[in-house]
Amino acid sequence: MARAWKMPLLKLDTSRLYDKYVGESEKNFRQAIALAESMSPTVLWIDEIEQTLGGSTSSDSDGGLSRRLFGSFLTWMQEKSQEVFVIATANDLSQLPPELLRKGRFDEIFFVDLPDDRERTVILQIHLTRHRQAPQNLDLVALVKAMDGFSGAEIEQAVIASLYRSLYLQKPLDTTILLETVKSTVPLSVSRREDLEKLRAIAQERFVSVR
C-alpha cells in the first residue's frame, strides 16, 4: 500500500516501546508517534498487533503500563490530524479489545485468505527470483498445484528448504527437489483446518474480502 500510494513506510515495533524505568515507555511511545507525524503523509504498519495490544491490556501484572499505552494509542488514533495511515495485521482478532476495532480508529477490516493458484504462482516466482533461481526452468504448474493450501510464508520456506537440500545433494534446484519438499510439508491449512474454517466463517459475515 505504501508503494501504491508512493508514501514512506514505517513499522511500529510496539514491543520495543517498553522500558523498565518508570515513564520511559510512555516517552518512547510519544517519540515514535511524533516521528511518524513528522514524516506524514506516511503509512504506519503494526505487525501482529494482537501480540502487544491484545489480551495483555486487561491485566495489571505490569502495573497498568500496557493499559496506559493502549489508552494513549486509542486516543491518538481517534484524534490524530496528521496524514498517518495506520495499517495492522493480526492472526487472531478475538484477542483484540473491541474498542480498538470500532470505526474512526480502524476504518475497515479486511480478510486475507490463503493465496489462490494465480497468487501462489506470483509468490513462488518472487521467492525463486529472490534466491537467484530461474522460474522458467521449473514446472510452475505442478508446483503451484502441489502447494494448494500453502500460505505465502510456507511457500517461501519450501523454496529455502529446497535450496538447502539441493546444496546437500550437490545439484541444481529442480522441480523434483521442490516437489519432495512440498509433499513433506504439512501446511497450517491442514494441521489447523478447524481454526481456519472457523475464521473463514466469521470473516464471511463480518469482514471485507480482499478479493
JSON list of N, CA and C in Angstrom, two decimals, residues 133-165:
[
{"chain": "A", "resi": 133, "resn": "GLN", "atom": "N", "xyz": [17.13, -18.04, -8.61]},
{"chain": "A", "resi": 133, "resn": "GLN", "atom": "CA", "xyz": [16.70, -19.22, -9.34]},
{"chain": "A", "resi": 133, "resn": "GLN", "atom": "C", "xyz": [15.80, -18.78, -10.49]},
{"chain": "A", "resi": 134, "resn": "ALA", "atom": "N", "xyz": [15.89, -19.45, -11.61]},
{"chain": "A", "resi": 134, "resn": "ALA", "atom": "CA", "xyz": [15.12, -19.09, -12.80]},
{"chain": "A", "resi": 134, "resn": "ALA", "atom": "C", "xyz": [13.78, -19.83, -12.80]},
{"chain": "A", "resi": 135, "resn": "PRO", "atom": "N", "xyz": [12.67, -19.14, -12.57]},
{"chain": "A", "resi": 135, "resn": "PRO", "atom": "CA", "xyz": [11.36, -19.82, -12.54]},
{"chain": "A", "resi": 135, "resn": "PRO", "atom": "C", "xyz": [11.05, -20.58, -13.81]},
{"chain": "A", "resi": 136, "resn": "GLN", "atom": "N", "xyz": [11.52, -20.09, -14.96]},
{"chain": "A", "resi": 136, "resn": "GLN", "atom": "CA", "xyz": [11.20, -20.74, -16.23]},
{"chain": "A", "resi": 136, "resn": "GLN", "atom": "C", "xyz": [11.84, -22.12, -16.37]},
{"chain": "A", "resi": 137, "resn": "ASN", "atom": "N", "xyz": [12.80, -22.42, -15.51]},
{"chain": "A", "resi": 137, "resn": "ASN", "atom": "CA", "xyz": [13.45, -23.74, -15.56]},
{"chain": "A", "resi": 137, "resn": "ASN", "atom": "C", "xyz": [12.70, -24.79, -14.74]},
{"chain": "A", "resi": 138, "resn": "LEU", "atom": "N", "xyz": [11.61, -24.38, -14.10]},
{"chain": "A", "resi": 138, "resn": "LEU", "atom": "CA", "xyz": [10.85, -25.29, -13.24]},
{"chain": "A", "resi": 138, "resn": "LEU", "atom": "C", "xyz": [9.44, -25.46, -13.78]},
{"chain": "A", "resi": 139, "resn": "ASP", "atom": "N", "xyz": [8.81, -26.55, -13.37]},
{"chain": "A", "resi": 139, "resn": "ASP", "atom": "CA", "xyz": [7.41, -26.81, -13.75]},
{"chain": "A", "resi": 139, "resn": "ASP", "atom": "C", "xyz": [6.52, -26.08, -12.75]},
{"chain": "A", "resi": 140, "resn": "LEU", "atom": "N", "xyz": [6.24, -24.81, -13.02]},
{"chain": "A", "resi": 140, "resn": "LEU", "atom": "CA", "xyz": [5.48, -24.00, -12.08]},
{"chain": "A", "resi": 140, "resn": "LEU", "atom": "C", "xyz": [4.05, -24.51, -11.91]},
{"chain": "A", "resi": 141, "resn": "VAL", "atom": "N", "xyz": [3.47, -25.05, -12.97]},
{"chain": "A", "resi": 141, "resn": "VAL", "atom": "CA", "xyz": [2.10, -25.55, -12.89]},
{"chain": "A", "resi": 141, "resn": "VAL", "atom": "C", "xyz": [1.99, -26.69, -11.88]},
{"chain": "A", "resi": 142, "resn": "ALA", "atom": "N", "xyz": [2.93, -27.62, -11.94]},
{"chain": "A", "resi": 142, "resn": "ALA", "atom": "CA", "xyz": [2.92, -28.75, -11.00]},
{"chain": "A", "resi": 142, "resn": "ALA", "atom": "C", "xyz": [3.21, -28.28, -9.58]},
{"chain": "A", "resi": 143, "resn": "LEU", "atom": "N", "xyz": [4.13, -27.35, -9.44]},
{"chain": "A", "resi": 143, "resn": "LEU", "atom": "CA", "xyz": [4.50, -26.85, -8.11]},
{"chain": "A", "resi": 143, "resn": "LEU", "atom": "C", "xyz": [3.35, -26.09, -7.47]},
{"chain": "A", "resi": 144, "resn": "VAL", "atom": "N", "xyz": [2.70, -25.23, -8.24]},
{"chain": "A", "resi": 144, "resn": "VAL", "atom": "CA", "xyz": [1.59, -24.44, -7.71]},
{"chain": "A", "resi": 144, "resn": "VAL", "atom": "C", "xyz": [0.44, -25.35, -7.30]},
{"chain": "A", "resi": 145, "resn": "LYS", "atom": "N", "xyz": [0.19, -26.38, -8.08]},
{"chain": "A", "resi": 145, "resn": "LYS", "atom": "CA", "xyz": [-0.86, -27.33, -7.73]},
{"chain": "A", "resi": 145, "resn": "LYS", "atom": "C", "xyz": [-0.53, -28.07, -6.44]},
{"chain": "A", "resi": 146, "resn": "ALA", "atom": "N", "xyz": [0.73, -28.47, -6.29]},
{"chain": "A", "resi": 146, "resn": "ALA", "atom": "CA", "xyz": [1.16, -29.18, -5.08]},
{"chain": "A", "resi": 146, "resn": "ALA", "atom": "C", "xyz": [1.11, -28.29, -3.85]},
{"chain": "A", "resi": 147, "resn": "MET", "atom": "N", "xyz": [1.23, -26.97, -4.06]},
{"chain": "A", "resi": 147, "resn": "MET", "atom": "CA", "xyz": [1.23, -26.02, -2.95]},
{"chain": "A", "resi": 147, "resn": "MET", "atom": "C", "xyz": [-0.16, -25.52, -2.59]},
{"chain": "A", "resi": 148, "resn": "ASP", "atom": "N", "xyz": [-1.18, -26.16, -3.07]},
{"chain": "A", "resi": 148, "resn": "ASP", "atom": "CA", "xyz": [-2.54, -25.77, -2.73]},
{"chain": "A", "resi": 148, "resn": "ASP", "atom": "C", "xyz": [-2.73, -25.82, -1.22]},
{"chain": "A", "resi": 149, "resn": "GLY", "atom": "N", "xyz": [-3.20, -24.72, -0.64]},
{"chain": "A", "resi": 149, "resn": "GLY", "atom": "CA", "xyz": [-3.36, -24.65, 0.81]},
{"chain": "A", "resi": 149, "resn": "GLY", "atom": "C", "xyz": [-2.18, -24.05, 1.53]},
{"chain": "A", "resi": 150, "resn": "PHE", "atom": "N", "xyz": [-1.11, -23.72, 0.81]},
{"chain": "A", "resi": 150, "resn": "PHE", "atom": "CA", "xyz": [0.07, -23.11, 1.41]},
{"chain": "A", "resi": 150, "resn": "PHE", "atom": "C", "xyz": [-0.13, -21.60, 1.55]},
{"chain": "A", "resi": 151, "resn": "SER", "atom": "N", "xyz": [0.38, -21.06, 2.63]},
{"chain": "A", "resi": 151, "resn": "SER", "atom": "CA", "xyz": [0.42, -19.60, 2.78]},
{"chain": "A", "resi": 151, "resn": "SER", "atom": "C", "xyz": [1.66, -19.07, 2.08]},
{"chain": "A", "resi": 152, "resn": "GLY", "atom": "N", "xyz": [1.75, -17.75, 1.95]},
{"chain": "A", "resi": 152, "resn": "GLY", "atom": "CA", "xyz": [2.93, -17.15, 1.34]},
{"chain": "A", "resi": 152, "resn": "GLY", "atom": "C", "xyz": [4.20, -17.50, 2.09]},
{"chain": "A", "resi": 153, "resn": "ALA", "atom": "N", "xyz": [4.13, -17.48, 3.42]},
{"chain": "A", "resi": 153, "resn": "ALA", "atom": "CA", "xyz": [5.31, -17.80, 4.24]},
{"chain": "A", "resi": 153, "resn": "ALA", "atom": "C", "xyz": [5.72, -19.26, 4.05]},
{"chain": "A", "resi": 154, "resn": "GLU", "atom": "N", "xyz": [4.74, -20.15, 3.91]},
{"chain": "A", "resi": 154, "resn": "GLU", "atom": "CA", "xyz": [5.06, -21.58, 3.72]},
{"chain": "A", "resi": 154, "resn": "GLU", "atom": "C", "xyz": [5.67, -21.82, 2.35]},
{"chain": "A", "resi": 155, "resn": "ILE", "atom": "N", "xyz": [5.25, -21.07, 1.35]},
{"chain": "A", "resi": 155, "resn": "ILE", "atom": "CA", "xyz": [5.87, -21.17, 0.03]},
{"chain": "A", "resi": 155, "resn": "ILE", "atom": "C", "xyz": [7.33, -20.72, 0.10]},
{"chain": "A", "resi": 156, "resn": "GLU", "atom": "N", "xyz": [7.57, -19.62, 0.80]},
{"chain": "A", "resi": 156, "resn": "GLU", "atom": "CA", "xyz": [8.93, -19.11, 0.96]},
{"chain": "A", "resi": 156, "resn": "GLU", "atom": "C", "xyz": [9.82, -20.15, 1.64]},
{"chain": "A", "resi": 157, "resn": "GLN", "atom": "N", "xyz": [9.33, -20.74, 2.72]},
{"chain": "A", "resi": 157, "resn": "GLN", "atom": "CA", "xyz": [10.13, -21.72, 3.45]},
{"chain": "A", "resi": 157, "resn": "GLN", "atom": "C", "xyz": [10.36, -22.98, 2.63]},
{"chain": "A", "resi": 158, "resn": "ALA", "atom": "N", "xyz": [9.40, -23.35, 1.78]},
{"chain": "A", "resi": 158, "resn": "ALA", "atom": "CA", "xyz": [9.58, -24.51, 0.91]},
{"chain": "A", "resi": 158, "resn": "ALA", "atom": "C", "xyz": [10.73, -24.26, -0.08]},
{"chain": "A", "resi": 159, "resn": "VAL", "atom": "N", "xyz": [10.81, -23.04, -0.60]},
{"chain": "A", "resi": 159, "resn": "VAL", "atom": "CA", "xyz": [11.90, -22.68, -1.51]},
{"chain": "A", "resi": 159, "resn": "VAL", "atom": "C", "xyz": [13.24, -22.74, -0.77]},
{"chain": "A", "resi": 160, "resn": "ILE", "atom": "N", "xyz": [13.28, -22.16, 0.42]},
{"chain": "A", "resi": 160, "resn": "ILE", "atom": "CA", "xyz": [14.53, -22.13, 1.19]},
{"chain": "A", "resi": 160, "resn": "ILE", "atom": "C", "xyz": [14.98, -23.54, 1.56]},
{"chain": "A", "resi": 161, "resn": "ALA", "atom": "N", "xyz": [14.05, -24.36, 2.04]},
{"chain": "A", "resi": 161, "resn": "ALA", "atom": "CA", "xyz": [14.39, -25.74, 2.41]},
{"chain": "A", "resi": 161, "resn": "ALA", "atom": "C", "xyz": [14.87, -26.53, 1.20]},
{"chain": "A", "resi": 162, "resn": "SER", "atom": "N", "xyz": [14.27, -26.28, 0.05]},
{"chain": "A", "resi": 162, "resn": "SER", "atom": "CA", "xyz": [14.68, -26.98, -1.18]},
{"chain": "A", "resi": 162, "resn": "SER", "atom": "C", "xyz": [16.08, -26.58, -1.60]},
{"chain": "A", "resi": 163, "resn": "LEU", "atom": "N", "xyz": [16.42, -25.31, -1.41]},
{"chain": "A", "resi": 163, "resn": "LEU", "atom": "CA", "xyz": [17.76, -24.85, -1.74]},
{"chain": "A", "resi": 163, "resn": "LEU", "atom": "C", "xyz": [18.81, -25.52, -0.85]},
{"chain": "A", "resi": 164, "resn": "TYR", "atom": "N", "xyz": [18.50, -25.66, 0.43]},
{"chain": "A", "resi": 164, "resn": "TYR", "atom": "CA", "xyz": [19.42, -26.37, 1.33]},
{"chain": "A", "resi": 164, "resn": "TYR", "atom": "C", "xyz": [19.58, -27.83, 0.90]},
{"chain": "A", "resi": 165, "resn": "ARG", "atom": "N", "xyz": [18.46, -28.42, 0.50]},
{"chain": "A", "resi": 165, "resn": "ARG", "atom": "CA", "xyz": [18.52, -29.82, 0.07]},
{"chain": "A", "resi": 165, "resn": "ARG", "atom": "C", "xyz": [19.33, -29.97, -1.21]}
]
